[in-house]
Amino acid sequence: MSSSTNKQLPQSIHGTEQHRQYGAFQNEIYREGMLKQRLPIVTTNPNTLEDQAKSMLKPTAFNYVAGGAGERATMDANRLAFRQWKVVPRMLRPTTHRDLRVTLFGEKYDSPVLMAPVGVQEIFHEDKETGLSEVCSEIGVPYILSTASSASIEEVAKSNGNGPRWFQLYWPQDDDITISLLKRAQANGYKVLVVTLDTWALAWRPADLDGGYVPFAKGTGNATGFTDPVFRQKFRQKFNATPEEKVLQASNEWVGDVFSGAAHTWEQIALLKKNWEGPIVLKGIQHPEDAKLAVEAGVDGIICSNHGGRQLDGAVGSLEMLPEIVDAVGDKLTVLFDSGIRTGVDIIKALSLGAKAVLVGRPAIYGLAVGGKQGAKQVLQGILADLDQSMGLAGIANIAGCNRSMIRRVQYGGDTKSSN
């Protein structure tokens, strides 16, 4: 095809027939390619998406999103775990019309796909969190804002508009600042609090260490703190200046509070429950006993996650632990899944093992790097289209049909990882 072929911007799913709203995106790609010679701006191949993003990013930015802890063994484990489960399709079932809708914490959502909290998005593209939250709203994907955002809680709420949004908390040691963050999030329409438990200190990440790069040190990714009235007041009392006037000192103060090197305890969950009116979800649960403790703590949900392999090297793949965790808690709380989702079939596998919804992180960020917010939108639409189409081909009509009868654990000697 001619090198002058135009790149296709993703089309909105709205206005199409409801039962084909996701799969219609696949048809649109073919139509645009065949009739207008317009191709997707981001590759639809999950195994080459990372390389495409790498070609667009500065090495420090790429290493930050693509890198993992240690030798990336946990990242490999996440993908290997998915390869050990295979879908067993059923035939002659009424799956022409698929229903992807789910109910989480009493709220109805269009699909089981959520945008994972990913920090410092401005290092990947100038559209950053405000752009990504905007397109998530357009396609009905709940946007989870990271505490390590390069846009404020208020700015993202505005760009997200009427879209569903949750707030992820990197839990400060200072209770006053924690309470202030929770109040701001609630006041700006964030419905669910996602508390990350596994990142009270940054892990040993060679890709970042070799480049001597941590964006927070110079203010990048600190917008949540720098715009917080309590943090600003305490900073002024100590330095007689604003964070903008003394960025390095402010960065040191903020990072020292959020990534303090001191872990919180189960007893401290009470503070969050007292100051958050809505569902609380704990992210980073890998052990069934911790899942049981979450039930005892009275939270509403947990996310089976190892932070995408970015924190503890040599850890078990999240999917490996998902069925044990689901069995441990039953229906006492809602179990979500994160770490390693790359395709629609990955989502089917996670749902079939008991997750009620999944978080997608790196793929959307790679799309953001390649094509800004429209690139991220295309990646998410592609994953949704893949999920919709694959459910139909597997004989699954709705999310409830994603159960353990649809999958088998099969280990092939040559079945190695695909993309990270």
PDB file of C-alpha atoms in Angstrom, residues 78-253:
ATOM      1  CA  ASN A  78       1.755 -12.421  34.524  1.00  0.00           C
ATOM      2  CA  ARG A  79       1.768 -13.231  30.836  1.00  0.00           C
ATOM      3  CA  LEU A  80       2.769 -16.869  31.307  1.00  0.00           C
ATOM      4  CA  ALA A  81      -0.159 -17.347  33.668  1.00  0.00           C
ATOM      5  CA  PHE A  82      -2.578 -16.323  30.924  1.00  0.00           C
ATOM      6  CA  ARG A  83      -0.970 -18.766  28.499  1.00  0.00           C
ATOM      7  CA  GLN A  84      -1.722 -21.689  30.832  1.00  0.00           C
ATOM      8  CA  TRP A  85      -5.480 -21.223  30.469  1.00  0.00           C
ATOM      9  CA  LYS A  86      -7.317 -22.026  27.246  1.00  0.00           C
ATOM     10  CA  VAL A  87     -10.862 -21.238  26.188  1.00  0.00           C
ATOM     11  CA  VAL A  88     -13.052 -24.226  25.297  1.00  0.00           C
ATOM     12  CA  PRO A  89     -15.609 -22.805  22.827  1.00  0.00           C
ATOM     13  CA  ARG A  90     -19.213 -23.929  22.628  1.00  0.00           C
ATOM     14  CA  MET A  91     -21.206 -24.079  19.391  1.00  0.00           C
ATOM     15  CA  LEU A  92     -24.788 -23.450  18.223  1.00  0.00           C
ATOM     16  CA  ARG A  93     -25.560 -21.110  21.062  1.00  0.00           C
ATOM     17  CA  PRO A  94     -27.571 -17.871  20.712  1.00  0.00           C
ATOM     18  CA  THR A  95     -24.586 -15.527  20.925  1.00  0.00           C
ATOM     19  CA  THR A  96     -25.259 -13.253  17.964  1.00  0.00           C
ATOM     20  CA  HIS A  97     -26.165 -10.545  20.464  1.00  0.00           C
ATOM     21  CA  ARG A  98     -23.709 -10.142  23.324  1.00  0.00           C
ATOM     22  CA  ASP A  99     -24.338  -8.223  26.518  1.00  0.00           C
ATOM     23  CA  LEU A 100     -21.147  -6.920  28.149  1.00  0.00           C
ATOM     24  CA  ARG A 101     -22.824  -4.933  30.913  1.00  0.00           C
ATOM     25  CA  VAL A 102     -21.850  -5.459  34.544  1.00  0.00           C
ATOM     26  CA  THR A 103     -22.927  -4.140  37.921  1.00  0.00           C
ATOM     27  CA  LEU A 104     -20.183  -3.110  40.346  1.00  0.00           C
ATOM     28  CA  PHE A 105     -20.930  -1.777  43.818  1.00  0.00           C
ATOM     29  CA  GLY A 106     -24.527  -1.107  42.843  1.00  0.00           C
ATOM     30  CA  GLU A 107     -23.641   0.866  39.705  1.00  0.00           C
ATOM     31  CA  LYS A 108     -24.234  -0.382  36.147  1.00  0.00           C
ATOM     32  CA  TYR A 109     -21.355  -0.157  33.667  1.00  0.00           C
ATOM     33  CA  ASP A 110     -21.272  -0.761  29.924  1.00  0.00           C
ATOM     34  CA  SER A 111     -18.536  -3.388  30.120  1.00  0.00           C
ATOM     35  CA  PRO A 112     -16.187  -5.093  32.595  1.00  0.00           C
ATOM     36  CA  VAL A 113     -13.236  -2.990  31.387  1.00  0.00           C
ATOM     37  CA  LEU A 114     -11.794  -0.196  33.544  1.00  0.00           C
ATOM     38  CA  MET A 115      -8.885   2.119  32.816  1.00  0.00           C
ATOM     39  CA  ALA A 116      -6.191   1.300  35.351  1.00  0.00           C
ATOM     40  CA  PRO A 117      -4.594   4.093  37.384  1.00  0.00           C
ATOM     41  CA  VAL A 118      -1.364   5.065  35.642  1.00  0.00           C
ATOM     42  CA  GLY A 119       0.661   8.025  36.843  1.00  0.00           C
ATOM     43  CA  VAL A 120       2.648  10.825  35.180  1.00  0.00           C
ATOM     44  CA  GLN A 121       0.865  10.540  31.848  1.00  0.00           C
ATOM     45  CA  GLU A 122       2.309  13.822  30.588  1.00  0.00           C
ATOM     46  CA  ILE A 123       5.641  12.071  29.990  1.00  0.00           C
ATOM     47  CA  PHE A 124       3.910   9.908  27.384  1.00  0.00           C
ATOM     48  CA  HIS A 125       1.917  12.577  25.568  1.00  0.00           C
ATOM     49  CA  GLU A 126       0.785  16.154  26.108  1.00  0.00           C
ATOM     50  CA  ASP A 127      -2.844  14.931  26.146  1.00  0.00           C
ATOM     51  CA  LYS A 128      -2.005  13.289  29.507  1.00  0.00           C
ATOM     52  CA  GLU A 129      -4.720  12.378  32.043  1.00  0.00           C
ATOM     53  CA  THR A 130      -7.202  14.983  30.902  1.00  0.00           C
ATOM     54  CA  GLY A 131      -7.212  13.644  27.357  1.00  0.00           C
ATOM     55  CA  LEU A 132      -7.355   9.988  28.346  1.00  0.00           C
ATOM     56  CA  SER A 133     -10.159  10.563  30.846  1.00  0.00           C
ATOM     57  CA  GLU A 134     -12.076  12.433  28.148  1.00  0.00           C
ATOM     58  CA  VAL A 135     -12.023   9.564  25.661  1.00  0.00           C
ATOM     59  CA  CYS A 136     -12.758   7.027  28.399  1.00  0.00           C
ATOM     60  CA  SER A 137     -15.949   8.957  29.042  1.00  0.00           C
ATOM     61  CA  GLU A 138     -16.812   8.844  25.344  1.00  0.00           C
ATOM     62  CA  ILE A 139     -16.678   5.042  25.239  1.00  0.00           C
ATOM     63  CA  GLY A 140     -18.087   4.373  28.698  1.00  0.00           C
ATOM     64  CA  VAL A 141     -14.889   3.053  30.307  1.00  0.00           C
ATOM     65  CA  PRO A 142     -14.521   4.056  33.967  1.00  0.00           C
ATOM     66  CA  TYR A 143     -11.393   6.137  34.443  1.00  0.00           C
ATOM     67  CA  ILE A 144      -9.326   5.534  37.584  1.00  0.00           C
ATOM     68  CA  LEU A 145      -7.207   8.578  38.380  1.00  0.00           C
ATOM     69  CA  SER A 146      -3.808   7.933  39.918  1.00  0.00           C
ATOM     70  CA  THR A 147      -2.578   9.966  42.868  1.00  0.00           C
ATOM     71  CA  ALA A 148       0.633  10.317  40.828  1.00  0.00           C
ATOM     72  CA  SER A 149      -1.205  12.310  38.180  1.00  0.00           C
ATOM     73  CA  SER A 150       0.202  15.146  36.113  1.00  0.00           C
ATOM     74  CA  ALA A 151      -3.228  16.807  36.188  1.00  0.00           C
ATOM     75  CA  SER A 152      -5.251  17.724  39.253  1.00  0.00           C
ATOM     76  CA  ILE A 153      -8.248  15.897  40.658  1.00  0.00           C
ATOM     77  CA  GLU A 154     -10.429  18.803  39.580  1.00  0.00           C
ATOM     78  CA  GLU A 155      -9.016  19.052  36.043  1.00  0.00           C
ATOM     79  CA  VAL A 156      -9.587  15.373  35.353  1.00  0.00           C
ATOM     80  CA  ALA A 157     -13.113  15.528  36.737  1.00  0.00           C
ATOM     81  CA  LYS A 158     -13.858  18.341  34.289  1.00  0.00           C
ATOM     82  CA  SER A 159     -12.373  16.535  31.295  1.00  0.00           C
ATOM     83  CA  ASN A 160     -14.128  13.297  32.233  1.00  0.00           C
ATOM     84  CA  GLY A 161     -17.463  15.103  32.325  1.00  0.00           C
ATOM     85  CA  ASN A 162     -20.343  12.734  32.957  1.00  0.00           C
ATOM     86  CA  GLY A 163     -18.131   9.666  32.603  1.00  0.00           C
ATOM     87  CA  PRO A 164     -17.716   7.223  35.492  1.00  0.00           C
ATOM     88  CA  ARG A 165     -14.550   7.848  37.481  1.00  0.00           C
ATOM     89  CA  TRP A 166     -12.781   6.358  40.480  1.00  0.00           C
ATOM     90  CA  PHE A 167      -9.872   7.698  42.527  1.00  0.00           C
ATOM     91  CA  GLN A 168      -6.730   5.704  43.302  1.00  0.00           C
ATOM     92  CA  LEU A 169      -4.952   6.591  46.524  1.00  0.00           C
ATOM     93  CA  TYR A 170      -1.243   6.329  47.160  1.00  0.00           C
ATOM     94  CA  TRP A 171      -1.797   6.564  50.872  1.00  0.00           C
ATOM     95  CA  PRO A 172       0.097   9.471  52.522  1.00  0.00           C
ATOM     96  CA  GLN A 173       1.475   9.110  56.038  1.00  0.00           C
ATOM     97  CA  ASP A 174      -0.031  12.475  56.956  1.00  0.00           C
ATOM     98  CA  ASP A 175      -3.673  11.839  57.884  1.00  0.00           C
ATOM     99  CA  ASP A 176      -4.655  15.465  57.290  1.00  0.00           C
ATOM    100  CA  ILE A 177      -3.446  15.275  53.698  1.00  0.00           C
ATOM    101  CA  THR A 178      -5.104  11.884  53.201  1.00  0.00           C
ATOM    102  CA  ILE A 179      -8.446  13.221  54.382  1.00  0.00           C
ATOM    103  CA  SER A 180      -8.084  16.289  52.151  1.00  0.00           C
ATOM    104  CA  LEU A 181      -7.473  14.102  49.076  1.00  0.00           C
ATOM    105  CA  LEU A 182     -10.526  12.000  49.857  1.00  0.00           C
ATOM    106  CA  LYS A 183     -12.725  15.074  50.302  1.00  0.00           C
ATOM    107  CA  ARG A 184     -11.543  16.550  47.000  1.00  0.00           C
ATOM    108  CA  ALA A 185     -12.178  13.311  45.136  1.00  0.00           C
ATOM    109  CA  GLN A 186     -15.662  12.922  46.562  1.00  0.00           C
ATOM    110  CA  ALA A 187     -16.537  16.544  45.854  1.00  0.00           C
ATOM    111  CA  ASN A 188     -15.545  16.020  42.227  1.00  0.00           C
ATOM    112  CA  GLY A 189     -17.622  12.949  41.497  1.00  0.00           C
ATOM    113  CA  TYR A 190     -15.184  10.080  41.998  1.00  0.00           C
ATOM    114  CA  LYS A 191     -17.417   7.215  43.116  1.00  0.00           C
ATOM    115  CA  VAL A 192     -15.012   4.476  44.230  1.00  0.00           C
ATOM    116  CA  LEU A 193     -11.808   4.734  46.272  1.00  0.00           C
ATOM    117  CA  VAL A 194      -9.024   2.411  45.102  1.00  0.00           C
ATOM    118  CA  VAL A 195      -6.304   2.112  47.743  1.00  0.00           C
ATOM    119  CA  THR A 196      -2.974   0.805  46.462  1.00  0.00           C
ATOM    120  CA  LEU A 197      -1.280  -1.275  49.147  1.00  0.00           C
ATOM    121  CA  ASP A 198       1.893  -2.452  47.422  1.00  0.00           C
ATOM    122  CA  THR A 199       3.645   0.844  46.666  1.00  0.00           C
ATOM    123  CA  TRP A 200       4.488   2.522  49.968  1.00  0.00           C
ATOM    124  CA  ALA A 201       8.027   2.573  48.572  1.00  0.00           C
ATOM    125  CA  LEU A 202       9.292   2.386  45.002  1.00  0.00           C
ATOM    126  CA  ALA A 203      10.741  -0.970  43.997  1.00  0.00           C
ATOM    127  CA  TRP A 204      14.175  -1.743  42.567  1.00  0.00           C
ATOM    128  CA  ARG A 205      13.541  -0.897  38.917  1.00  0.00           C
ATOM    129  CA  PRO A 206      16.706  -1.268  36.821  1.00  0.00           C
ATOM    130  CA  ALA A 207      15.300   0.443  33.725  1.00  0.00           C
ATOM    131  CA  ASP A 208      14.683   3.619  35.743  1.00  0.00           C
ATOM    132  CA  LEU A 209      17.799   3.249  37.868  1.00  0.00           C
ATOM    133  CA  ASP A 210      20.116   2.914  34.869  1.00  0.00           C
ATOM    134  CA  GLY A 211      18.696   6.150  33.495  1.00  0.00           C
ATOM    135  CA  GLY A 212      18.757   7.825  36.913  1.00  0.00           C
ATOM    136  CA  TYR A 213      15.135   8.746  36.291  1.00  0.00           C
ATOM    137  CA  VAL A 214      12.262   9.265  38.693  1.00  0.00           C
ATOM    138  CA  PRO A 215       9.843  11.936  37.393  1.00  0.00           C
ATOM    139  CA  PHE A 216       8.502  12.933  40.806  1.00  0.00           C
ATOM    140  CA  ALA A 217      11.863  14.367  41.887  1.00  0.00           C
ATOM    141  CA  LYS A 218      11.383  17.443  39.707  1.00  0.00           C
ATOM    142  CA  GLY A 219       7.651  17.896  40.111  1.00  0.00           C
ATOM    143  CA  THR A 220       6.296  15.717  37.307  1.00  0.00           C
ATOM    144  CA  GLY A 221       3.389  13.603  38.514  1.00  0.00           C
ATOM    145  CA  ASN A 222       2.915  15.644  41.677  1.00  0.00           C
ATOM    146  CA  ALA A 223      -0.138  17.665  40.614  1.00  0.00           C
ATOM    147  CA  THR A 224      -2.400  15.948  43.128  1.00  0.00           C
ATOM    148  CA  GLY A 225      -0.209  17.113  45.998  1.00  0.00           C
ATOM    149  CA  PHE A 226       0.792  20.502  44.648  1.00  0.00           C
ATOM    150  CA  THR A 227      -2.878  21.460  44.205  1.00  0.00           C
ATOM    151  CA  ASP A 228      -3.992  20.164  47.587  1.00  0.00           C
ATOM    152  CA  PRO A 229      -4.880  22.958  50.022  1.00  0.00           C
ATOM    153  CA  VAL A 230      -3.682  21.091  53.117  1.00  0.00           C
ATOM    154  CA  PHE A 231      -0.363  20.136  51.545  1.00  0.00           C
ATOM    155  CA  ARG A 232       0.118  23.708  50.317  1.00  0.00           C
ATOM    156  CA  GLN A 233      -0.648  25.135  53.749  1.00  0.00           C
ATOM    157  CA  LYS A 234       1.804  22.817  55.490  1.00  0.00           C
ATOM    158  CA  PHE A 235       4.457  23.487  52.868  1.00  0.00           C
ATOM    159  CA  ARG A 236       4.091  27.261  53.298  1.00  0.00           C
ATOM    160  CA  GLN A 237       4.367  26.939  57.051  1.00  0.00           C
ATOM    161  CA  LYS A 238       7.612  25.025  56.673  1.00  0.00           C
ATOM    162  CA  PHE A 239       9.235  26.818  53.709  1.00  0.00           C
ATOM    163  CA  ASN A 240       7.395  30.165  53.519  1.00  0.00           C
ATOM    164  CA  ALA A 241       6.773  29.498  49.824  1.00  0.00           C
ATOM    165  CA  THR A 242       4.415  27.775  47.408  1.00  0.00           C
ATOM    166  CA  PRO A 243       5.251  24.441  45.741  1.00  0.00           C
ATOM    167  CA  GLU A 244       5.618  26.308  42.441  1.00  0.00           C
ATOM    168  CA  GLU A 245       8.249  28.598  43.962  1.00  0.00           C
ATOM    169  CA  LYS A 246      10.294  25.747  45.419  1.00  0.00           C
ATOM    170  CA  VAL A 247       9.552  22.772  43.201  1.00  0.00           C
ATOM    171  CA  LEU A 248      12.439  20.567  44.317  1.00  0.00           C
ATOM    172  CA  GLN A 249      11.691  21.013  47.998  1.00  0.00           C
ATOM    173  CA  ALA A 250       7.961  20.533  47.413  1.00  0.00           C
ATOM    174  CA  SER A 251       8.635  17.384  45.400  1.00  0.00           C
ATOM    175  CA  ASN A 252      10.790  16.005  48.171  1.00  0.00           C
ATOM    176  CA  GLU A 253       8.093  16.731  50.758  1.00  0.00           C
TER     177      GLU A 253
END
